[in-house]
Coordinates of C-alpha atoms in Angstrom, one line a residue:
Chain A
M1 CA 33.9 36.6 1.4
T2 CA 37.3 37.0 2.6
A3 CA 36.6 34.9 5.7
W4 CA 35.1 32.3 3.2
S5 CA 38.1 32.0 1.4
A6 CA 40.6 32.4 4.4
L7 CA 38.7 29.3 5.8
I8 CA 39.4 27.3 2.5
R9 CA 42.9 28.3 2.5
R10 CA 43.4 27.5 6.4
D11 CA 41.7 24.0 5.8
I12 CA 43.9 23.0 2.7
R13 CA 47.0 24.2 4.4
I14 CA 46.1 22.0 7.7
A15 CA 45.4 19.0 5.5
L16 CA 48.4 19.1 3.5
R17 CA 50.9 19.5 6.3
V18 CA 52.2 16.8 8.7
G19 CA 49.4 15.1 10.6
G20 CA 46.6 16.5 8.3
G21 CA 46.3 13.1 6.8
A22 CA 44.8 14.2 3.2
L23 CA 47.3 12.2 1.2
I24 CA 46.7 9.1 3.6
G25 CA 43.7 8.8 1.4
V26 CA 45.6 8.2 -1.9
L27 CA 47.6 5.7 0.0
F28 CA 44.7 3.8 1.1
F29 CA 43.4 4.1 -2.5
L30 CA 46.5 2.4 -3.9
T31 CA 46.4 -0.3 -1.2
V32 CA 42.8 -1.2 -1.9
V33 CA 43.5 -1.3 -5.6
V34 CA 46.7 -3.5 -5.2
L35 CA 44.6 -5.6 -2.9
M36 CA 42.1 -6.6 -5.6
P37 CA 44.3 -8.8 -7.9
F38 CA 44.8 -11.0 -5.0
A39 CA 41.2 -11.3 -4.1
V40 CA 39.9 -11.8 -7.7
G41 CA 43.1 -13.2 -9.6
P42 CA 45.6 -11.7 -11.7
D43 CA 43.7 -12.4 -14.9
L44 CA 44.4 -9.2 -17.0
A45 CA 41.3 -9.4 -19.0
Q46 CA 39.1 -9.9 -16.0
L47 CA 40.8 -7.0 -14.3
A48 CA 40.1 -4.7 -17.0
R49 CA 36.5 -5.7 -17.1
L50 CA 36.1 -5.0 -13.3
G51 CA 38.5 -2.1 -13.3
P52 CA 35.9 0.8 -13.4
A53 CA 34.1 -0.9 -10.4
I54 CA 37.4 -1.5 -8.4
L55 CA 38.6 2.2 -8.9
W56 CA 35.2 3.5 -7.8
L57 CA 35.1 1.4 -4.7
G58 CA 38.4 2.3 -3.7
A59 CA 37.6 6.0 -4.2
L60 CA 34.5 5.6 -2.1
L61 CA 36.3 4.0 0.9
A62 CA 39.3 6.4 0.6
S63 CA 37.1 9.3 0.8
L64 CA 35.3 7.8 3.5
L65 CA 38.4 7.1 5.5
T66 CA 39.5 10.7 5.4
L67 CA 36.0 12.1 6.3
D68 CA 36.1 11.9 10.0
R69 CA 38.9 14.6 9.9
L70 CA 36.5 17.0 8.5
F71 CA 35.1 18.2 12.0
M72 CA 37.1 15.9 14.5
A73 CA 40.4 17.9 14.5
D74 CA 38.5 21.4 14.8
H75 CA 36.1 20.1 17.6
E76 CA 39.2 18.7 19.4
D77 CA 41.1 22.0 19.6
G78 CA 37.9 24.2 19.9
S79 CA 38.3 25.9 16.5
L80 CA 35.0 24.4 15.7
D81 CA 33.4 26.5 18.5
L82 CA 34.9 29.6 17.1
I83 CA 33.7 28.9 13.6
T84 CA 30.1 28.3 15.0
M85 CA 30.2 31.7 16.7
S86 CA 31.7 33.5 13.9
R87 CA 29.5 36.2 11.8
T88 CA 29.9 33.8 8.5
P89 CA 26.6 31.8 8.4
L90 CA 27.4 28.3 9.6
E91 CA 25.9 26.6 6.3
L92 CA 28.4 28.8 4.3
A93 CA 31.3 27.7 6.7
C94 CA 30.2 24.0 6.1
A95 CA 30.1 24.4 2.6
A96 CA 33.8 26.2 2.8
K97 CA 35.2 23.4 4.9
A98 CA 33.7 20.6 2.5
L99 CA 35.2 22.3 -0.7
A100 CA 38.7 22.6 1.1
H101 CA 38.3 18.8 2.1
W102 CA 37.4 18.0 -1.4
L103 CA 40.2 20.1 -3.0
A104 CA 42.8 18.3 -0.2
A105 CA 41.6 14.8 -0.2
G106 CA 39.4 14.2 -3.2
L107 CA 41.1 15.6 -6.2
P108 CA 44.5 13.8 -5.3
L109 CA 42.4 10.6 -5.8
I110 CA 41.5 11.6 -9.2
V111 CA 44.9 12.7 -10.2
A112 CA 46.2 9.1 -8.9
T113 CA 43.5 7.2 -11.0
P114 CA 45.4 7.1 -14.3
V115 CA 48.5 5.4 -12.7
L116 CA 46.0 3.0 -10.6
G117 CA 44.4 2.4 -14.0
L118 CA 47.6 1.1 -15.5
L119 CA 47.9 -1.4 -12.7
L120 CA 44.4 -2.8 -13.6
N121 CA 45.1 -2.9 -17.5
L122 CA 42.4 0.0 -18.4
D123 CA 43.0 1.4 -21.8
M124 CA 43.3 5.1 -22.3
V125 CA 39.4 5.8 -23.0
A126 CA 38.4 3.6 -19.9
T127 CA 40.8 5.6 -17.6
A128 CA 39.6 8.8 -18.8
A129 CA 36.1 7.8 -18.4
V130 CA 36.7 6.6 -14.8
A131 CA 38.6 10.0 -14.0
L132 CA 35.9 12.1 -15.4
T133 CA 33.0 10.3 -13.4
L134 CA 35.1 10.5 -10.5
L135 CA 35.5 14.5 -11.0
A136 CA 31.7 14.5 -11.3
G137 CA 31.0 12.2 -8.3
T138 CA 33.2 12.7 -5.7
P139 CA 31.7 16.1 -4.6
A140 CA 28.7 14.2 -3.9
L141 CA 30.5 11.8 -1.8
T142 CA 32.3 14.7 0.2
F143 CA 29.2 16.7 0.7
T144 CA 26.8 13.9 1.7
G145 CA 29.5 12.5 3.8
M146 CA 29.9 15.9 5.7
I147 CA 26.2 15.2 7.1
G148 CA 27.6 11.8 8.4
A149 CA 30.8 13.6 9.8
A150 CA 28.7 16.2 11.6
L151 CA 26.4 13.9 13.4
A152 CA 29.4 11.8 14.3
V153 CA 31.3 14.8 15.7
T154 CA 28.7 15.4 18.5
L155 CA 29.0 11.8 19.5
H156 CA 31.9 10.3 21.5
R157 CA 32.1 7.1 19.6
G158 CA 31.3 8.1 16.0
G159 CA 33.8 6.7 13.7
L160 CA 32.0 3.1 13.0
L161 CA 28.8 4.7 13.1
M162 CA 29.3 7.3 10.7
A163 CA 30.3 4.5 8.3
V164 CA 27.0 3.0 8.6
L165 CA 25.1 6.2 8.1
V166 CA 27.2 7.4 5.1
L167 CA 27.3 4.4 3.0
P168 CA 23.7 3.9 2.3
L169 CA 23.4 7.4 1.0
S170 CA 26.3 7.1 -1.2
I171 CA 25.1 4.2 -2.7
P172 CA 23.2 6.1 -6.0
V173 CA 26.5 7.9 -6.6
L174 CA 28.2 4.5 -6.9
I175 CA 25.7 3.0 -9.1
F176 CA 25.8 5.8 -11.6
G177 CA 29.3 6.1 -11.5
V178 CA 30.1 2.9 -12.4
A179 CA 27.3 2.7 -14.9
A180 CA 28.7 5.7 -16.7
S181 CA 32.2 4.6 -16.8
Q182 CA 31.1 1.1 -17.9
A183 CA 29.2 2.7 -20.7
A184 CA 32.4 4.2 -22.0
I185 CA 33.9 0.9 -22.5
T186 CA 31.1 -1.0 -23.8
E187 CA 29.5 0.4 -27.0
P188 CA 25.8 0.2 -27.0
S189 CA 24.9 1.7 -23.8
S190 CA 25.2 5.5 -23.5
F191 CA 27.3 7.5 -21.4
G192 CA 25.3 10.7 -21.2
A193 CA 22.5 9.5 -19.2
P194 CA 24.0 8.2 -16.2
F195 CA 26.6 10.8 -16.4
S196 CA 24.2 13.7 -16.1
I197 CA 22.5 11.9 -13.2
L198 CA 25.8 11.8 -11.6
C199 CA 26.3 15.7 -12.0
A200 CA 22.8 16.2 -10.7
L201 CA 23.6 14.1 -7.6
S202 CA 26.5 16.1 -6.9
L203 CA 24.8 19.3 -7.3
V204 CA 21.8 18.4 -5.2
S205 CA 24.3 17.2 -2.3
M206 CA 26.1 20.8 -2.5
V207 CA 22.6 22.3 -1.7
I208 CA 21.4 19.7 0.9
G209 CA 24.9 18.9 2.6
P210 CA 25.8 22.3 4.1
F211 CA 22.5 22.7 5.5
A212 CA 22.0 19.4 7.0
A213 CA 25.4 19.4 8.6
A214 CA 25.0 22.9 9.9
A215 CA 21.7 21.9 11.5
S216 CA 23.2 18.8 13.0
L217 CA 26.2 20.9 14.2
K218 CA 23.7 23.7 15.7
H219 CA 21.8 21.1 17.5
G220 CA 24.3 18.7 18.6
L221 CA 27.2 21.1 20.1
D222 CA 25.0 23.2 22.7
Chain B
M1 CA -8.2 19.1 21.1
T2 CA -5.1 20.0 19.1
L3 CA -1.8 18.7 18.7
I4 CA -0.5 21.3 21.3
D5 CA -2.6 19.8 23.9
L6 CA -1.0 16.4 23.4
A7 CA 2.2 18.0 24.4
N8 CA 1.8 17.4 27.9
P9 CA 3.1 13.6 28.2
T10 CA 0.7 13.1 31.3
R11 CA -2.3 14.0 29.2
F12 CA -1.1 12.0 26.2
L13 CA -0.7 8.9 28.5
A14 CA -4.3 9.5 29.7
L15 CA -5.8 9.9 26.4
S16 CA -3.8 6.9 24.8
A17 CA -5.0 4.7 27.5
R18 CA -8.5 5.5 26.4
V19 CA -8.0 5.3 22.9
L20 CA -5.7 2.2 22.8
P21 CA -8.2 -0.6 23.3
W22 CA -10.6 0.6 20.6
L23 CA -7.9 0.9 18.1
A24 CA -6.6 -2.6 19.0
A25 CA -10.1 -4.0 18.6
A26 CA -10.4 -2.1 15.4
T27 CA -7.2 -3.7 13.9
V28 CA -8.2 -7.3 15.0
I29 CA -11.6 -6.9 13.4
L30 CA -10.3 -5.2 10.1
L31 CA -7.3 -7.9 10.0
T32 CA -9.9 -10.8 10.4
I33 CA -12.1 -9.4 7.7
G34 CA -8.9 -9.0 5.3
L35 CA -7.5 -12.3 6.0
Y36 CA -11.0 -13.9 5.4
Q37 CA -11.4 -12.2 2.0
S38 CA -7.6 -12.7 1.1
A39 CA -8.3 -16.5 1.6
Y40 CA -11.5 -16.6 -0.5
A41 CA -10.0 -14.3 -3.2
P42 CA -9.8 -16.3 -6.4
D43 CA -6.7 -17.6 -7.7
D44 CA -5.0 -15.8 -10.5
Y45 CA -5.0 -17.3 -14.0
Q46 CA -1.3 -16.6 -14.2
Q47 CA 0.1 -17.0 -10.9
G48 CA -2.4 -19.3 -9.3
A49 CA -2.5 -19.1 -5.4
T50 CA 1.0 -17.3 -4.8
V51 CA -1.0 -13.9 -5.8
K52 CA -2.3 -14.2 -2.0
I53 CA 1.3 -13.3 -0.8
M54 CA 0.4 -9.6 -2.4
F55 CA -2.1 -9.0 0.4
I56 CA 0.6 -9.2 3.0
H57 CA 3.7 -8.1 0.7
V58 CA 1.7 -4.9 -0.4
P59 CA 0.5 -3.5 3.1
N60 CA 4.3 -4.1 4.5
A61 CA 5.9 -2.4 1.6
W62 CA 3.4 0.3 1.7
L63 CA 3.9 0.9 5.4
S64 CA 7.9 0.6 5.3
M65 CA 7.7 4.1 3.3
F66 CA 4.6 5.5 5.5
V67 CA 6.5 4.8 8.5
W68 CA 9.4 6.8 7.4
G69 CA 7.1 9.5 6.3
V70 CA 5.7 9.6 9.9
M71 CA 9.2 9.9 11.2
S72 CA 10.1 12.8 8.8
I73 CA 6.8 14.8 10.0
A74 CA 7.8 14.0 13.6
S75 CA 11.6 15.2 12.7
L76 CA 10.3 18.3 11.7
G77 CA 8.1 18.6 15.1
T78 CA 11.5 18.1 16.7
L79 CA 13.4 20.5 14.7
V80 CA 11.1 23.3 14.1
W81 CA 8.5 23.3 16.5
R82 CA 10.3 21.7 19.5
H83 CA 7.2 19.6 20.2
P84 CA 8.1 17.4 23.4
L85 CA 6.6 14.4 22.1
A86 CA 7.7 14.4 18.6
D87 CA 11.1 12.9 19.2
V88 CA 9.3 10.2 21.2
A89 CA 7.2 9.5 18.3
A90 CA 10.2 9.4 15.9
K91 CA 12.0 6.9 18.3
A92 CA 9.0 4.7 18.8
A93 CA 8.1 4.4 14.9
A94 CA 11.8 3.3 13.9
P95 CA 11.9 -0.3 15.0
I96 CA 8.3 -1.0 14.0
G97 CA 9.3 0.7 10.4
A98 CA 12.2 -1.7 10.3
A99 CA 10.4 -4.5 11.1
F100 CA 7.3 -3.7 8.3
T101 CA 10.5 -3.2 5.7
F102 CA 12.0 -6.5 6.7
L103 CA 8.8 -8.3 6.3
A104 CA 8.2 -6.5 2.9
L105 CA 11.6 -7.7 1.7
L106 CA 11.1 -11.2 3.1
T107 CA 7.6 -11.7 1.6
G108 CA 8.6 -10.2 -1.8
S109 CA 11.7 -12.9 -2.0
L110 CA 9.4 -15.6 -1.0
W111 CA 7.0 -14.4 -3.7
G112 CA 9.8 -13.8 -6.2
R113 CA 11.2 -17.3 -6.1
P114 CA 8.1 -19.1 -7.7
M115 CA 7.3 -15.9 -9.9
W116 CA 10.7 -14.8 -11.2
G117 CA 12.6 -17.8 -10.4
T118 CA 14.9 -16.0 -8.0
Y119 CA 15.1 -15.1 -4.3
W120 CA 16.8 -11.9 -5.1
E121 CA 17.6 -9.7 -7.9
W122 CA 19.5 -6.4 -8.0
D123 CA 16.5 -4.5 -9.3
A124 CA 15.9 -0.9 -8.7
R125 CA 12.8 -1.2 -6.3
L126 CA 14.3 -4.2 -4.4
T127 CA 17.7 -2.5 -3.9
S128 CA 16.3 1.0 -3.0
V129 CA 14.0 -0.7 -0.4
L130 CA 17.1 -2.7 1.0
I131 CA 18.9 0.7 1.3
L132 CA 15.9 1.9 3.2
F133 CA 16.3 -1.2 5.5
L134 CA 19.7 -0.4 6.2
M135 CA 18.9 3.3 6.8
Y136 CA 16.5 2.1 9.5
L137 CA 19.1 0.1 11.2
G138 CA 21.7 3.0 11.0
L139 CA 19.1 5.4 12.6
M140 CA 18.4 2.9 15.3
A141 CA 22.0 2.7 15.8
L142 CA 22.2 6.4 16.1
W143 CA 19.3 6.8 18.9
R144 CA 21.4 4.1 20.9
A145 CA 24.9 5.9 20.5
V146 CA 23.8 9.1 22.1
E147 CA 23.0 9.2 26.0
D148 CA 21.2 12.2 26.3
P149 CA 17.7 11.7 24.6
S150 CA 17.2 15.2 23.3
R151 CA 20.7 15.4 21.9
A152 CA 20.1 12.1 19.9
A153 CA 16.6 13.2 19.0
R154 CA 17.9 16.2 17.1
A155 CA 21.0 14.2 15.2
A156 CA 18.4 11.5 14.4
A157 CA 16.0 14.2 13.0
V158 CA 18.3 15.5 10.5
L159 CA 19.3 12.3 9.5
T160 CA 15.7 11.3 9.0
L161 CA 15.1 14.3 6.7
V162 CA 17.9 13.6 4.6
G163 CA 16.9 9.8 4.2
A164 CA 13.4 11.0 3.2
I165 CA 14.9 11.7 -0.2
N166 CA 15.0 7.9 -0.6
L167 CA 11.1 7.8 -0.4
P168 CA 10.5 9.4 -4.0
I169 CA 13.0 7.4 -5.5
I170 CA 11.4 4.1 -4.2
K171 CA 7.9 5.3 -5.4
F172 CA 8.9 5.9 -8.7
S173 CA 12.0 3.4 -9.3
V174 CA 9.6 1.1 -11.1
D175 CA 8.8 3.8 -13.6
W176 CA 12.4 5.2 -14.2
W177 CA 14.0 2.1 -14.3
N178 CA 11.9 -0.7 -15.9
T179 CA 13.6 -3.7 -14.6
L180 CA 12.2 -6.8 -13.0
H181 CA 9.7 -5.5 -10.6
Q182 CA 6.2 -4.8 -12.1
P183 CA 5.2 -1.1 -12.3
A184 CA 2.7 0.5 -9.9
S185 CA -0.8 -1.1 -10.5
V186 CA -3.1 0.2 -7.3
M187 CA -2.2 3.9 -7.1
R188 CA -1.5 5.4 -10.5
M189 CA -3.1 7.9 -13.0
G190 CA -6.1 6.7 -14.8
G191 CA -7.3 4.1 -12.1
S192 CA -6.1 0.8 -10.8
T193 CA -5.5 -2.1 -12.9
L194 CA -6.2 -4.6 -10.5
D195 CA -9.5 -6.5 -10.6
K196 CA -12.2 -5.7 -8.1
A197 CA -11.7 -9.3 -6.6
F198 CA -8.0 -8.4 -5.6
L199 CA -8.3 -4.6 -5.0
I200 CA -10.9 -4.9 -2.4
P201 CA -9.1 -7.2 -0.1
L202 CA -5.9 -5.5 -0.6
L203 CA -7.3 -2.1 0.5
V204 CA -8.7 -3.9 3.3
M205 CA -5.5 -5.2 4.2
A206 CA -3.8 -1.9 3.6
V207 CA -6.0 -0.1 6.1
A208 CA -5.6 -3.0 8.8
F209 CA -2.0 -2.7 8.6
T210 CA -2.0 0.9 8.8
L211 CA -4.2 0.4 12.1
L212 CA -1.8 -2.1 13.2
F213 CA 1.1 0.4 12.9
V214 CA -1.0 3.1 14.8
T215 CA -1.7 0.7 17.5
L216 CA 1.7 -0.5 17.8
H217 CA 3.2 3.0 17.6
I218 CA 0.9 4.4 20.4
A219 CA 1.9 1.5 22.4
A220 CA 5.4 2.0 21.9
M221 CA 5.4 5.7 22.5
R222 CA 3.7 5.1 25.9
N223 CA 6.6 2.4 26.8
E224 CA 9.2 5.2 25.6
I225 CA 7.7 8.0 27.9
L226 CA 7.5 5.8 31.0
R227 CA 11.2 4.5 30.2
R228 CA 12.1 8.4 30.3
R229 CA 10.5 8.7 33.3
V230 CA 12.2 5.8 35.0
R231 CA 15.4 7.2 33.6
S232 CA 14.9 10.7 35.0
L233 CA 13.9 9.1 38.3
Q234 CA 17.0 7.1 38.5
M235 CA 19.1 10.1 37.8
M236 CA 17.1 12.3 40.7
Q237 CA 18.1 9.3 42.8
A238 CA 21.7 9.0 42.0
S239 CA 22.4 12.7 42.3
R240 CA 20.7 12.7 45.7
V241 CA 22.8 10.0 46.8
A242 CA 26.1 11.7 45.5
F243 CA 25.0 14.7 47.0
S244 CA 24.2 13.7 50.5
S245 CA 27.4 11.4 50.6
E246 CA 29.4 14.6 49.8
V247 CA 27.8 16.9 52.6
G248 CA 27.4 14.5 55.4
T249 CA 30.8 12.5 55.8
G250 CA 29.5 11.7 59.4
S251 CA 26.1 10.2 58.4
R252 CA 27.4 7.8 55.8
Q253 CA 25.7 5.0 57.6
E254 CA 22.4 6.6 57.2
N255 CA 22.9 7.4 53.5
A256 CA 23.8 3.9 52.7
S257 CA 20.6 2.4 54.6
K258 CA 18.6 5.3 52.4
G259 CA 20.2 4.2 49.2
T260 CA 19.2 0.7 49.2
A261 CA 15.7 1.5 50.6

């Protein structure tokens, strides 16, 4: 267990220091949201209606952008080989790395959501709903994205390919995340059903993700 | 004859060469019967003659999922049993499955225009099949991104097994989300709701298309095995040329002539 928490602490520390690039994700998130009014027009009522979808798309793209750091840097300096050879099971190490990545790169996105909601003219309830669905849904994005990152690290030109492989898997998360946060704004549809499916997606991906990532690392690196 | 006996590629090539003509003949016969039957099937009282698109659309849709299932089993073969032909089977199936999925989307869209009044609708069944198509394309890209075939096989196997989660979602999407696409009518609890006049041609076509897939798949596997042989022969030749030019600096003339021969 100490090795596990040490791995988490190490990854968070690397991610937050210079060159780690975790906070670049928030900056990218901000840029995507700022671009939207230029694309769909500055009409505030329309922006409020599209708001949850825009925030979800921005968060999805931002988490995709930071994903290739999950294994790439460790692969380059050789520490991934040490992690693979260590006594901690590789599945557990992958889970630790994904958790650390979510804490360092996913959580800041959720903290930034209320500020970005202001830019999109979202009211309090809608902003809270989007932040809550992001809190429930971004672990699924990180843990399924980890599979793509593990596949890409064994290739040489994996970056673009990873986006192609990961995005189809993240479509259900996007659907139910936006459905739940829209349901909080418009009265008749219920918030509970899509939100519990979103939580289920996160839990399932937390089980499948580490195993699939560990399998592709084991087979890809030898 | 077990699965292990097929592990030898040479034996597989010999056996498949004998089986392939029979399979192709059976496919052609069944396809002819099925097309004849579906051409003379009665018009639907609601849909008119457009109901005949079903005889093409449903087998394609069924095979788009069946092929991913075959690839998932082959991926298990790659990862668990290290069966030498499993990755050949998985790689050869991907483009065929992508083609079936594309045809299912295309015929469905052509059928949807007169029936639903739209070529495309973001309905649960349609969207999940489109995701399946994207995953086929991503998988084919992954196969091409890695140079070493056995490494590519293992990376693709992991992704195939993860993508298999999509199959039950597609199958039950029409029951879970009751949107535009009609619910299951052939394979369901309590028997089919389809009339015999439509059911029999549909089943014949489904078997014919499955045979078509098996025929194409075995032919593609043979191609893949031969392609790998050519690749390893080329690599052997390249290493021989590199080695001899390293050793004999004096006999470079001789090597050059050998390389071109």
